[in-house]
Amino acid sequence: MAEFKTNVMRILEQKKIKYTPHEYAHGDEAVDGVTVAEICGQNPAQVFKTLVAQGASKKVYVFVIPVAMKLELKAAAKAVGEKSIAMVHVNEINALTGYIRGGCSPIGMKKRYTTTYHDSITEQETVMVSAGKIGYQVELSPDDLIKLTGGKTANIASEE
């Protein structure tokens, strides 16, 4: 049987970006990121979650932060030059990104949105993000990830 590959993995291979796939057991529901980090034997500071928000201008933004942190809406709005931002409702995530909650990756979304990473990402040797499907993660260099998504970094999150 062929090894399972997500679209995220195919994109990384197509762009010749080195990555390590990780798979974890899960039920029907998405598990929180800290649990994913524990299951995968990773430091939660290295495992990042992908959040989708909309600005007052109605533009969509992607924020990628460590799983143990929470997005600071004011700081995130400032980072993207918006007056305010609000999280996109879970029902809208698939239509905007092509992904479902718990399997949302900054790589390979339907459209290229402005993507901002928490600035701690640059302190990590490697980081893990969703591979675009619940139960799958990819580990890669933060520089490769930021470059691939055209992202920038800012202080957009705080400890939960």
mmCIF file with all atom_site columns, C-alpha atoms in Angstrom, residues 16-101:
data_model
loop_
_atom_site.group_PDB
_atom_site.id
_atom_site.type_symbol
_atom_site.label_atom_id
_atom_site.label_alt_id
_atom_site.label_comp_id
_atom_site.label_asym_id
_atom_site.label_entity_id
_atom_site.label_seq_id
_atom_site.pdbx_PDB_ins_code
_atom_site.Cartn_x
_atom_site.Cartn_y
_atom_site.Cartn_z
_atom_site.occupancy
_atom_site.B_iso_or_equiv
_atom_site.pdbx_formal_charge
_atom_site.auth_seq_id
_atom_site.auth_comp_id
_atom_site.auth_asym_id
_atom_site.auth_atom_id
_atom_site.pdbx_PDB_model_num
ATOM 1  C CA . LYS A 1 16  ? 11.551  20.599 -2.807 1.00 0.00 ? 16  LYS A CA 1
ATOM 2  C CA . ILE A 1 17  ? 11.134  21.622 0.842  1.00 0.00 ? 17  ILE A CA 1
ATOM 3  C CA . LYS A 1 18  ? 12.444  19.100 3.366  1.00 0.00 ? 18  LYS A CA 1
ATOM 4  C CA . TYR A 1 19  ? 9.850   17.990 5.924  1.00 0.00 ? 19  TYR A CA 1
ATOM 5  C CA . THR A 1 20  ? 9.103   15.163 8.325  1.00 0.00 ? 20  THR A CA 1
ATOM 6  C CA . PRO A 1 21  ? 5.535   13.800 8.370  1.00 0.00 ? 21  PRO A CA 1
ATOM 7  C CA . HIS A 1 22  ? 3.932   12.953 11.718 1.00 0.00 ? 22  HIS A CA 1
ATOM 8  C CA . GLU A 1 23  ? 0.755   10.950 12.215 1.00 0.00 ? 23  GLU A CA 1
ATOM 9  C CA . TYR A 1 24  ? -1.234  10.722 15.426 1.00 0.00 ? 24  TYR A CA 1
ATOM 10 C CA . ALA A 1 25  ? -4.230  8.679  16.515 1.00 0.00 ? 25  ALA A CA 1
ATOM 11 C CA . HIS A 1 26  ? -7.472  10.593 16.928 1.00 0.00 ? 26  HIS A CA 1
ATOM 12 C CA . GLY A 1 27  ? -11.223 10.106 17.164 1.00 0.00 ? 27  GLY A CA 1
ATOM 13 C CA . ASP A 1 28  ? -13.792 11.842 14.995 1.00 0.00 ? 28  ASP A CA 1
ATOM 14 C CA . GLU A 1 29  ? -13.205 15.162 16.730 1.00 0.00 ? 29  GLU A CA 1
ATOM 15 C CA . ALA A 1 30  ? -10.150 17.382 16.452 1.00 0.00 ? 30  ALA A CA 1
ATOM 16 C CA . VAL A 1 31  ? -7.928  17.277 19.529 1.00 0.00 ? 31  VAL A CA 1
ATOM 17 C CA . ASP A 1 32  ? -6.368  20.419 20.946 1.00 0.00 ? 32  ASP A CA 1
ATOM 18 C CA . GLY A 1 33  ? -2.879  21.352 19.844 1.00 0.00 ? 33  GLY A CA 1
ATOM 19 C CA . VAL A 1 34  ? -1.197  20.789 23.213 1.00 0.00 ? 34  VAL A CA 1
ATOM 20 C CA . THR A 1 35  ? -2.485  17.198 23.147 1.00 0.00 ? 35  THR A CA 1
ATOM 21 C CA . VAL A 1 36  ? -1.195  16.803 19.569 1.00 0.00 ? 36  VAL A CA 1
ATOM 22 C CA . ALA A 1 37  ? 2.236   18.042 20.726 1.00 0.00 ? 37  ALA A CA 1
ATOM 23 C CA . GLU A 1 38  ? 2.236   15.513 23.600 1.00 0.00 ? 38  GLU A CA 1
ATOM 24 C CA . ILE A 1 39  ? 1.142   12.628 21.347 1.00 0.00 ? 39  ILE A CA 1
ATOM 25 C CA . CYS A 1 40  ? 3.864   13.506 18.832 1.00 0.00 ? 40  CYS A CA 1
ATOM 26 C CA . GLY A 1 41  ? 6.494   13.913 21.582 1.00 0.00 ? 41  GLY A CA 1
ATOM 27 C CA . GLN A 1 42  ? 7.080   17.578 20.690 1.00 0.00 ? 42  GLN A CA 1
ATOM 28 C CA . ASN A 1 43  ? 7.560   20.698 22.782 1.00 0.00 ? 43  ASN A CA 1
ATOM 29 C CA . PRO A 1 44  ? 4.288   22.702 22.510 1.00 0.00 ? 44  PRO A CA 1
ATOM 30 C CA . ALA A 1 45  ? 6.402   25.791 21.690 1.00 0.00 ? 45  ALA A CA 1
ATOM 31 C CA . GLN A 1 46  ? 7.338   24.044 18.409 1.00 0.00 ? 46  GLN A CA 1
ATOM 32 C CA . VAL A 1 47  ? 3.802   23.054 17.417 1.00 0.00 ? 47  VAL A CA 1
ATOM 33 C CA . PHE A 1 48  ? 1.782   25.826 15.774 1.00 0.00 ? 48  PHE A CA 1
ATOM 34 C CA . LYS A 1 49  ? -1.948  26.161 15.156 1.00 0.00 ? 49  LYS A CA 1
ATOM 35 C CA . THR A 1 50  ? -3.451  27.977 12.188 1.00 0.00 ? 50  THR A CA 1
ATOM 36 C CA . LEU A 1 51  ? -6.228  30.473 12.888 1.00 0.00 ? 51  LEU A CA 1
ATOM 37 C CA . VAL A 1 52  ? -8.374  32.291 10.343 1.00 0.00 ? 52  VAL A CA 1
ATOM 38 C CA . ALA A 1 53  ? -9.751  35.762 11.054 1.00 0.00 ? 53  ALA A CA 1
ATOM 39 C CA . GLN A 1 54  ? -11.478 38.576 9.214  1.00 0.00 ? 54  GLN A CA 1
ATOM 40 C CA . GLY A 1 55  ? -10.678 42.241 9.503  1.00 0.00 ? 55  GLY A CA 1
ATOM 41 C CA . ALA A 1 56  ? -13.068 45.203 9.701  1.00 0.00 ? 56  ALA A CA 1
ATOM 42 C CA . SER A 1 57  ? -12.294 45.635 5.979  1.00 0.00 ? 57  SER A CA 1
ATOM 43 C CA . LYS A 1 58  ? -13.707 42.097 5.385  1.00 0.00 ? 58  LYS A CA 1
ATOM 44 C CA . LYS A 1 59  ? -10.250 40.885 4.284  1.00 0.00 ? 59  LYS A CA 1
ATOM 45 C CA . VAL A 1 60  ? -9.306  37.406 5.515  1.00 0.00 ? 60  VAL A CA 1
ATOM 46 C CA . TYR A 1 61  ? -6.083  36.834 7.460  1.00 0.00 ? 61  TYR A CA 1
ATOM 47 C CA . VAL A 1 62  ? -4.219  33.780 8.682  1.00 0.00 ? 62  VAL A CA 1
ATOM 48 C CA . PHE A 1 63  ? -2.440  33.773 12.047 1.00 0.00 ? 63  PHE A CA 1
ATOM 49 C CA . VAL A 1 64  ? -0.121  30.939 13.069 1.00 0.00 ? 64  VAL A CA 1
ATOM 50 C CA . ILE A 1 65  ? 0.721   30.716 16.759 1.00 0.00 ? 65  ILE A CA 1
ATOM 51 C CA . PRO A 1 66  ? 2.104   28.168 19.261 1.00 0.00 ? 66  PRO A CA 1
ATOM 52 C CA . VAL A 1 67  ? -0.610  25.725 20.372 1.00 0.00 ? 67  VAL A CA 1
ATOM 53 C CA . ALA A 1 68  ? -0.341  26.714 24.049 1.00 0.00 ? 68  ALA A CA 1
ATOM 54 C CA . MET A 1 69  ? -0.903  30.418 23.293 1.00 0.00 ? 69  MET A CA 1
ATOM 55 C CA . LYS A 1 70  ? -3.967  32.477 22.449 1.00 0.00 ? 70  LYS A CA 1
ATOM 56 C CA . LEU A 1 71  ? -4.280  35.013 19.666 1.00 0.00 ? 71  LEU A CA 1
ATOM 57 C CA . GLU A 1 72  ? -4.336  38.614 20.882 1.00 0.00 ? 72  GLU A CA 1
ATOM 58 C CA . LEU A 1 73  ? -6.915  40.193 18.568 1.00 0.00 ? 73  LEU A CA 1
ATOM 59 C CA . LYS A 1 74  ? -5.700  43.793 19.057 1.00 0.00 ? 74  LYS A CA 1
ATOM 60 C CA . ALA A 1 75  ? -2.061  42.875 18.404 1.00 0.00 ? 75  ALA A CA 1
ATOM 61 C CA . ALA A 1 76  ? -3.066  40.750 15.403 1.00 0.00 ? 76  ALA A CA 1
ATOM 62 C CA . ALA A 1 77  ? -5.173  43.597 13.965 1.00 0.00 ? 77  ALA A CA 1
ATOM 63 C CA . LYS A 1 78  ? -2.273  46.008 14.398 1.00 0.00 ? 78  LYS A CA 1
ATOM 64 C CA . ALA A 1 79  ? 0.134   43.543 12.718 1.00 0.00 ? 79  ALA A CA 1
ATOM 65 C CA . VAL A 1 80  ? -2.019  43.472 9.575  1.00 0.00 ? 80  VAL A CA 1
ATOM 66 C CA . GLY A 1 81  ? -3.028  47.151 9.623  1.00 0.00 ? 81  GLY A CA 1
ATOM 67 C CA . GLU A 1 82  ? -6.694  46.602 10.526 1.00 0.00 ? 82  GLU A CA 1
ATOM 68 C CA . LYS A 1 83  ? -8.827  48.547 13.015 1.00 0.00 ? 83  LYS A CA 1
ATOM 69 C CA . SER A 1 84  ? -10.098 45.253 14.400 1.00 0.00 ? 84  SER A CA 1
ATOM 70 C CA . ILE A 1 85  ? -10.292 41.563 13.556 1.00 0.00 ? 85  ILE A CA 1
ATOM 71 C CA . ALA A 1 86  ? -12.591 38.741 14.572 1.00 0.00 ? 86  ALA A CA 1
ATOM 72 C CA . MET A 1 87  ? -12.189 34.995 14.317 1.00 0.00 ? 87  MET A CA 1
ATOM 73 C CA . VAL A 1 88  ? -13.951 33.438 11.333 1.00 0.00 ? 88  VAL A CA 1
ATOM 74 C CA . HIS A 1 89  ? -16.836 31.162 12.363 1.00 0.00 ? 89  HIS A CA 1
ATOM 75 C CA . VAL A 1 90  ? -15.916 27.476 12.228 1.00 0.00 ? 90  VAL A CA 1
ATOM 76 C CA . ASN A 1 91  ? -18.623 26.911 9.563  1.00 0.00 ? 91  ASN A CA 1
ATOM 77 C CA . GLU A 1 92  ? -16.828 29.324 7.190  1.00 0.00 ? 92  GLU A CA 1
ATOM 78 C CA . ILE A 1 93  ? -13.330 27.843 7.480  1.00 0.00 ? 93  ILE A CA 1
ATOM 79 C CA . ASN A 1 94  ? -13.777 25.194 4.796  1.00 0.00 ? 94  ASN A CA 1
ATOM 80 C CA . ALA A 1 95  ? -15.242 27.610 2.225  1.00 0.00 ? 95  ALA A CA 1
ATOM 81 C CA . LEU A 1 96  ? -12.374 30.074 2.775  1.00 0.00 ? 96  LEU A CA 1
ATOM 82 C CA . THR A 1 97  ? -9.426  27.701 3.138  1.00 0.00 ? 97  THR A CA 1
ATOM 83 C CA . GLY A 1 98  ? -10.408 24.282 1.806  1.00 0.00 ? 98  GLY A CA 1
ATOM 84 C CA . TYR A 1 99  ? -9.609  22.837 5.232  1.00 0.00 ? 99  TYR A CA 1
ATOM 85 C CA . ILE A 1 100 ? -11.724 21.819 8.218  1.00 0.00 ? 100 ILE A CA 1
ATOM 86 C CA . ARG A 1 101 ? -11.295 22.857 11.860 1.00 0.00 ? 101 ARG A CA 1
#
